[in-house]
Short mmCIF file of N, CA and C in Angstrom, two decimals:
data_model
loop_
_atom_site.label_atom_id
_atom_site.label_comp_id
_atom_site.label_asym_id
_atom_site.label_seq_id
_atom_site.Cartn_x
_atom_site.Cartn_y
_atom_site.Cartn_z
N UNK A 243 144.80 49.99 64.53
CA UNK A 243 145.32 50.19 65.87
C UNK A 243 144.16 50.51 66.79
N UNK A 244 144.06 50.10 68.08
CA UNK A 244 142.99 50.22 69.22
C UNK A 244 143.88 51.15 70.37
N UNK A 245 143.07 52.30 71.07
CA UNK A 245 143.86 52.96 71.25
C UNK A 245 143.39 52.43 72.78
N UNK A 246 144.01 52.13 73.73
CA UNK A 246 144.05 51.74 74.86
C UNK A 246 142.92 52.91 75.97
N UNK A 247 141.86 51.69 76.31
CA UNK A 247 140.92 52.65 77.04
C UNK A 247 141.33 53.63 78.34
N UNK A 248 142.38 53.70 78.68
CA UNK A 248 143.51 54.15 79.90
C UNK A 248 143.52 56.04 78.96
N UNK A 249 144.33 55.53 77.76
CA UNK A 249 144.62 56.87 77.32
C UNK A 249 143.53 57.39 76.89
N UNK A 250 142.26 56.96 76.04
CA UNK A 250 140.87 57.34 75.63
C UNK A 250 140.22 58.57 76.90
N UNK A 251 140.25 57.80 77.90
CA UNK A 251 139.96 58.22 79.39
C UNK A 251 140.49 59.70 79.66
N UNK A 252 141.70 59.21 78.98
CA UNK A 252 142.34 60.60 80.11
C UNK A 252 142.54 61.69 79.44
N UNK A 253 142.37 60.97 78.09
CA UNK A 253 142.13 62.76 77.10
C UNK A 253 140.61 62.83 76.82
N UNK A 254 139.78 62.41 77.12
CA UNK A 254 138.18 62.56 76.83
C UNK A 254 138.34 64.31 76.70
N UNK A 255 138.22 64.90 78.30
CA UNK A 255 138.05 65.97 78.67
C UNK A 255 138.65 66.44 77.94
N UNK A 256 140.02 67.21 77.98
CA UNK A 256 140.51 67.74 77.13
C UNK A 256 139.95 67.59 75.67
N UNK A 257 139.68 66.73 74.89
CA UNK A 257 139.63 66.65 73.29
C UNK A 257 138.03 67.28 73.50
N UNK A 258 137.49 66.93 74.24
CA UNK A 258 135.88 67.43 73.58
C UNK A 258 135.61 68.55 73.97
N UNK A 259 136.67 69.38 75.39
CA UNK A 259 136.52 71.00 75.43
C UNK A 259 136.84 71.42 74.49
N UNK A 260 138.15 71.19 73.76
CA UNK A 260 139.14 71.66 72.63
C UNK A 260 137.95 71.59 71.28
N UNK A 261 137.02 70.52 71.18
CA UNK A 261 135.85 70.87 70.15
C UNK A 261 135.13 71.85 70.16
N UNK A 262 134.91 72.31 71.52
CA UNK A 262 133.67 73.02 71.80
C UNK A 262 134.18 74.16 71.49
N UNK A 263 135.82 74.98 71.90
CA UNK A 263 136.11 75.91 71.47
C UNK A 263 135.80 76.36 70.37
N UNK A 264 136.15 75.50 69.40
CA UNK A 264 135.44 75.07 67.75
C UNK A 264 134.33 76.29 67.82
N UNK A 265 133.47 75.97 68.42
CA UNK A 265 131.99 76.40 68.69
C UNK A 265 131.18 75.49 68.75
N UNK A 266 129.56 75.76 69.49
CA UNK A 266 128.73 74.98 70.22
C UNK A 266 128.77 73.92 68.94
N UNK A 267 128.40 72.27 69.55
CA UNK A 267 128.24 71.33 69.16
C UNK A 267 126.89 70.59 69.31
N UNK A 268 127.03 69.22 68.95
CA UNK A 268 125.70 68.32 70.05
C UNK A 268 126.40 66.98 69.64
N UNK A 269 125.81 66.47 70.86
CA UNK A 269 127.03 64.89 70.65
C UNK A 269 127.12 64.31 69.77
N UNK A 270 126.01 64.00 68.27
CA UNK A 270 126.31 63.40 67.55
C UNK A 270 127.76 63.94 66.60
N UNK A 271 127.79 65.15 66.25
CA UNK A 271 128.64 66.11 65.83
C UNK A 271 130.18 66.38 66.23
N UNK A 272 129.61 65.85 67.99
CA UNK A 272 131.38 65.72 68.12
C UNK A 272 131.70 64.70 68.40
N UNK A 273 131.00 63.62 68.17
CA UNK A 273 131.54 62.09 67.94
C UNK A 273 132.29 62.20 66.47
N UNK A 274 131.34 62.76 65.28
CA UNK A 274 131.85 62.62 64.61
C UNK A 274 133.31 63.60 64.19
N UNK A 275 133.49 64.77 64.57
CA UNK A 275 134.66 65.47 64.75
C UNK A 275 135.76 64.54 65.39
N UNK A 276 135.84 63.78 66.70
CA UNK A 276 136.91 63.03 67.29
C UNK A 276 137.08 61.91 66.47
N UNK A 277 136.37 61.53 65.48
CA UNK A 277 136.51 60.49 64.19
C UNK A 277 137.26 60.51 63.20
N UNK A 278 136.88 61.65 62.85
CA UNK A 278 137.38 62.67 62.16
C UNK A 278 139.17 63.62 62.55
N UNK A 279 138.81 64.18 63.30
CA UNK A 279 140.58 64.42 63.76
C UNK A 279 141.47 63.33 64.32
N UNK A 280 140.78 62.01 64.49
CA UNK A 280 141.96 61.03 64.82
C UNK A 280 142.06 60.15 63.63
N UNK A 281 141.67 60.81 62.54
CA UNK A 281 141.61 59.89 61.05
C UNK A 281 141.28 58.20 61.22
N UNK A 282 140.16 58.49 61.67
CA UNK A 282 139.13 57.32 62.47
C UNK A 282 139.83 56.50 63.51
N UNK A 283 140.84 56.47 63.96
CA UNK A 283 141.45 55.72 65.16
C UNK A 283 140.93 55.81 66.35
N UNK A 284 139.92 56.71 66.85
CA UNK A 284 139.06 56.94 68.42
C UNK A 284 137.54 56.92 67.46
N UNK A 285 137.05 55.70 67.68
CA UNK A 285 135.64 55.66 67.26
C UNK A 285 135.03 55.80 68.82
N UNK A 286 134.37 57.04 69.32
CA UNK A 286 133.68 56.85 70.62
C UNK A 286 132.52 56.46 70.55
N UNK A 287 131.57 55.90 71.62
CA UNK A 287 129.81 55.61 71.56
C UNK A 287 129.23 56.56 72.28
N UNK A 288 128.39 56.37 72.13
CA UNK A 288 127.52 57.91 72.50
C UNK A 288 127.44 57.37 74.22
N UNK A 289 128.12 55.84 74.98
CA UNK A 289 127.33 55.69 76.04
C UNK A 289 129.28 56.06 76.86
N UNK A 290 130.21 56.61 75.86
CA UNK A 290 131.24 57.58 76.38
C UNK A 290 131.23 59.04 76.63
N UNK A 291 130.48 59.48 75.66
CA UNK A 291 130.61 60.72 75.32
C UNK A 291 129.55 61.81 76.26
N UNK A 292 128.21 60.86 76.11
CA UNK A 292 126.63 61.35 76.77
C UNK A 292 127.40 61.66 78.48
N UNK A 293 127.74 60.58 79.24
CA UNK A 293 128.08 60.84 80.52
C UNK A 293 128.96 61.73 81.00
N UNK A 294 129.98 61.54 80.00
CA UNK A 294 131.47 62.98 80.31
C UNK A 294 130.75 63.75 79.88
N UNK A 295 129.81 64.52 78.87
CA UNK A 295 129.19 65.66 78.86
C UNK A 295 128.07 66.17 79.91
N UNK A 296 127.63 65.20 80.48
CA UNK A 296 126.66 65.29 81.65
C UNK A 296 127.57 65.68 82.96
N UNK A 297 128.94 65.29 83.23
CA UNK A 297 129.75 65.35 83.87
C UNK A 297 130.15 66.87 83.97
N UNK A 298 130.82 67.35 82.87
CA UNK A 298 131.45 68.19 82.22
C UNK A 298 130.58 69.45 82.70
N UNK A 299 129.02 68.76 82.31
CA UNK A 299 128.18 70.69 82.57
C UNK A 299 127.95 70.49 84.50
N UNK A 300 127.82 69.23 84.58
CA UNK A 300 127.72 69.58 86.10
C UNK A 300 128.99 69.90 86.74
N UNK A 301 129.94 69.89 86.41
CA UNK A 301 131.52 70.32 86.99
C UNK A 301 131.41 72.02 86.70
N UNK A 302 130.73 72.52 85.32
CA UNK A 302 130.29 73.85 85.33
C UNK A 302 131.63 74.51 84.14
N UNK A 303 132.10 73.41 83.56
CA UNK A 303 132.96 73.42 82.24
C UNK A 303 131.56 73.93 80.97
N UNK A 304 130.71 72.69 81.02
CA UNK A 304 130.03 73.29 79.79
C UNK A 304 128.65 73.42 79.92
N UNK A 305 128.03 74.22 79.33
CA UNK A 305 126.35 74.72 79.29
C UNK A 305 125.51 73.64 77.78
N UNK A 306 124.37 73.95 78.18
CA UNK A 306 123.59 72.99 77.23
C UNK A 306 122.53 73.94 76.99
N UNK A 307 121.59 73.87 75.86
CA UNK A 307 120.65 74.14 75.69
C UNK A 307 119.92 73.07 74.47
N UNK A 308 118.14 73.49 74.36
CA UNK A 308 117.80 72.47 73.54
C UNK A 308 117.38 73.52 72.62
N UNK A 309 117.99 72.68 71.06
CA UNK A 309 117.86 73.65 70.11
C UNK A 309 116.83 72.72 69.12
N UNK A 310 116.13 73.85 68.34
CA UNK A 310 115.28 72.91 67.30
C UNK A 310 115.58 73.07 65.89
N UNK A 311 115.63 72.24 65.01
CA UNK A 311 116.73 72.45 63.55
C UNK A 311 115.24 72.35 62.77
N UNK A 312 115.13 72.68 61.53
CA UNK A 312 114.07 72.79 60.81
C UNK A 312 114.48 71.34 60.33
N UNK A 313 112.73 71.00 60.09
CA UNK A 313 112.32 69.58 59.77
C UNK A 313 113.24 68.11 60.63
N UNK A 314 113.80 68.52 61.73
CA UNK A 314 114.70 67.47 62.56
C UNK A 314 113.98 67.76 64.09
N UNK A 315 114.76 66.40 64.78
CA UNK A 315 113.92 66.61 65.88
C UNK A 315 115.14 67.49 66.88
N UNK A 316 114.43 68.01 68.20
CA UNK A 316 115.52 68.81 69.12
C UNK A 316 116.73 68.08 69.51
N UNK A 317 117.48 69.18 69.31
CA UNK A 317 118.85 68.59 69.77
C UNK A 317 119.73 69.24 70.63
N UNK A 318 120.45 68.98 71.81
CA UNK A 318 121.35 69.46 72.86
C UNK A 318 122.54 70.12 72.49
N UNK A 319 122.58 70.95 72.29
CA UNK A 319 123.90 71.35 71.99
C UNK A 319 124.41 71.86 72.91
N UNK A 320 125.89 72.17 73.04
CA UNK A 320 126.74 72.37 74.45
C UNK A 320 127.79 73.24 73.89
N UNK A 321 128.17 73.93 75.03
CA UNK A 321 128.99 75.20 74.89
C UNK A 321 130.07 75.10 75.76
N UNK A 322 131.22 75.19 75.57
CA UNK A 322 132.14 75.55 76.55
C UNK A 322 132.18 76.92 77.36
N UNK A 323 132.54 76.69 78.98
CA UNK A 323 132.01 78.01 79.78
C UNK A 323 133.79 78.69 79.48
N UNK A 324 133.64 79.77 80.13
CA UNK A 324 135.03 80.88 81.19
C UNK A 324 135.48 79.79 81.59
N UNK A 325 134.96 78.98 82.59
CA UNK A 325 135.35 77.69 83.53
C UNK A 325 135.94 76.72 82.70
N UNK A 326 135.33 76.21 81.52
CA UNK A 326 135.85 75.28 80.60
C UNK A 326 137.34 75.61 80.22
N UNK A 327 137.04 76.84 79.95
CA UNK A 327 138.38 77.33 79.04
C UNK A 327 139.65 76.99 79.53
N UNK A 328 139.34 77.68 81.19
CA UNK A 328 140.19 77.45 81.79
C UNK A 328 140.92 76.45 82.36
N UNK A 329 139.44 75.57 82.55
CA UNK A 329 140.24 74.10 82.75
C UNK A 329 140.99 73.20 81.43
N UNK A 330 140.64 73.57 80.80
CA UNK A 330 141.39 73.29 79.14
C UNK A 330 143.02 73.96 78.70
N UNK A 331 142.77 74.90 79.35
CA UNK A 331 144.42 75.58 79.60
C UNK A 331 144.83 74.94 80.42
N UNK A 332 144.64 74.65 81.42
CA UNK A 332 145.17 74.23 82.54
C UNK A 332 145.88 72.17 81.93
N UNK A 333 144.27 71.35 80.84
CA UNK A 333 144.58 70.76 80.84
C UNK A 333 146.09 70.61 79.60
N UNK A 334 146.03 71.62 78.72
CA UNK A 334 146.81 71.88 77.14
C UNK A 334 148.30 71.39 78.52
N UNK A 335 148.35 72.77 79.35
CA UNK A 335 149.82 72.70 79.88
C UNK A 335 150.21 71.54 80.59
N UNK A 336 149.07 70.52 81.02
CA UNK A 336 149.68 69.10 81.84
C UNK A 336 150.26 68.28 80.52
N UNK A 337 149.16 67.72 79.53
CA UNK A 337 149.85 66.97 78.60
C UNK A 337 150.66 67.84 77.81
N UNK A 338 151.68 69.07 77.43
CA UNK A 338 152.28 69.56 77.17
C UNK A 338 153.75 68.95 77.97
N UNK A 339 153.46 69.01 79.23
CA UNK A 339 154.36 68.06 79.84
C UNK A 339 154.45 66.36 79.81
N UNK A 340 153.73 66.16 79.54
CA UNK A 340 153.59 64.60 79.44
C UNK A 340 154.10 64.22 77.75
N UNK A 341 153.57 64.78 76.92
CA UNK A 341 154.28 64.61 75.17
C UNK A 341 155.95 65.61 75.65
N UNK A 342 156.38 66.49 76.24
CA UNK A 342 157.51 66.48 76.12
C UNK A 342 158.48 65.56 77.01
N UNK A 343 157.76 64.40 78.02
CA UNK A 343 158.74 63.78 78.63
C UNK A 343 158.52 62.74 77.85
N UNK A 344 157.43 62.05 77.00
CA UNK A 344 157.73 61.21 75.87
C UNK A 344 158.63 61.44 74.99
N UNK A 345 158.39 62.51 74.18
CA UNK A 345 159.70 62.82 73.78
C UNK A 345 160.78 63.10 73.69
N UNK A 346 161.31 63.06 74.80
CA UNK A 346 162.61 62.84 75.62
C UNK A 346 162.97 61.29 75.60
N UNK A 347 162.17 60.75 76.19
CA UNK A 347 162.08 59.53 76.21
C UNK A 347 162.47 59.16 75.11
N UNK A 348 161.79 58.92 74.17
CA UNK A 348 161.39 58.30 72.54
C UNK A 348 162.95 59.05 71.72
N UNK A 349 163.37 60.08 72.47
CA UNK A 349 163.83 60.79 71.14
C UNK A 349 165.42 60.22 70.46
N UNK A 350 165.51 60.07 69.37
CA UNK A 350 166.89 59.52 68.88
C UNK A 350 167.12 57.95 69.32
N UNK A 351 165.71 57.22 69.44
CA UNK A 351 165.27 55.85 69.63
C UNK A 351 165.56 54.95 68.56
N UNK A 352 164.97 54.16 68.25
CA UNK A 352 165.16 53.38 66.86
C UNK A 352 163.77 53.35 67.30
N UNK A 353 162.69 53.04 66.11
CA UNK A 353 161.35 52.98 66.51
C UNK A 353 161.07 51.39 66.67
N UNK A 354 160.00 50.95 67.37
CA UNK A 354 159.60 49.54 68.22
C UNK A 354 158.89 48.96 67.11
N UNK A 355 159.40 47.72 66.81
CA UNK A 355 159.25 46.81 66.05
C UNK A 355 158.98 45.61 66.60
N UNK A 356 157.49 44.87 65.77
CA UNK A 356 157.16 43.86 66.65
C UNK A 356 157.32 42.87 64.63
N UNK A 357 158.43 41.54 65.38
CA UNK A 357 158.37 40.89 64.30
C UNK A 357 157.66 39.43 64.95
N UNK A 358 156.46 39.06 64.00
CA UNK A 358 155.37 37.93 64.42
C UNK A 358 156.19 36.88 64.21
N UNK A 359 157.08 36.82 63.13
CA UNK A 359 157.32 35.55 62.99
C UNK A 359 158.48 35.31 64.42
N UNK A 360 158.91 35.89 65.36
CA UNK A 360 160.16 35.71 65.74
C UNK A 360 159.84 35.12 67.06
N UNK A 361 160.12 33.55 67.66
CA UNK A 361 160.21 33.14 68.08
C UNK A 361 159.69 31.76 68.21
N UNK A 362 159.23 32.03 66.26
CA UNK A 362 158.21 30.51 66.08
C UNK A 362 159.21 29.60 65.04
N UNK A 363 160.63 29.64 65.33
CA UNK A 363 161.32 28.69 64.40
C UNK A 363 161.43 27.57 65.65
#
């Protein structure tokens, strides 16, 4: 399944504050975490992730520093601020509303079935 770049978009923010809560990261790390918690279904590139985090600390959500790992080269790691948090609450309670009017929607549905062969007799 390909998850439509519309929805990718609009949970970026949210999913990679919600990492950082985790504790500090660096992009390779939380590429691989969003790989990882979507049981590989959101494979992101670093030329998604690099800009919303450049975004993110200049909006004043998250802090950076350059850290040095023994025998590796420096690496950026990023922190979620007070500011982050908050905008992360703020974002939990919008899609909180948005998954409960889906599921309203959806609920006591029959689930959507796509049959290939049907319309090729």
């Amino acid at each position: 399944m390909k998850v439509a770049k519309d929805l990718v978009a609009a949970s970026a923010t949210p999913m990679v504050l919600g990492i950082l809560t985790e504790g500090e990261s660096y992009g390779y790390a939380i590429l691989r975490r969003i790989n990882e918690l979507s049981g590989g279904e959101l494979s992101w590139t670093e030329g998604l992730l690099y800009p919303l985090l450049h975004r993110l600390e200049r909006l004043g959500l998250v802090e950076s520093s350059w850290q040095a790992v023994a025998g590796e080269r420096k690496r950026k790691y990023y922190r979620i601020t007070d500011t982050g948090r908050a905008e992360l609450a703020e974002q939990r309670r919008q899609w909180a509303t948005v998954v409960g009017a889906l599921k309203e929607i959806w609920h006591d549905r029959a689930p959507l079935t796509v049959n290939p062969l049907e319309g090729l007799a």
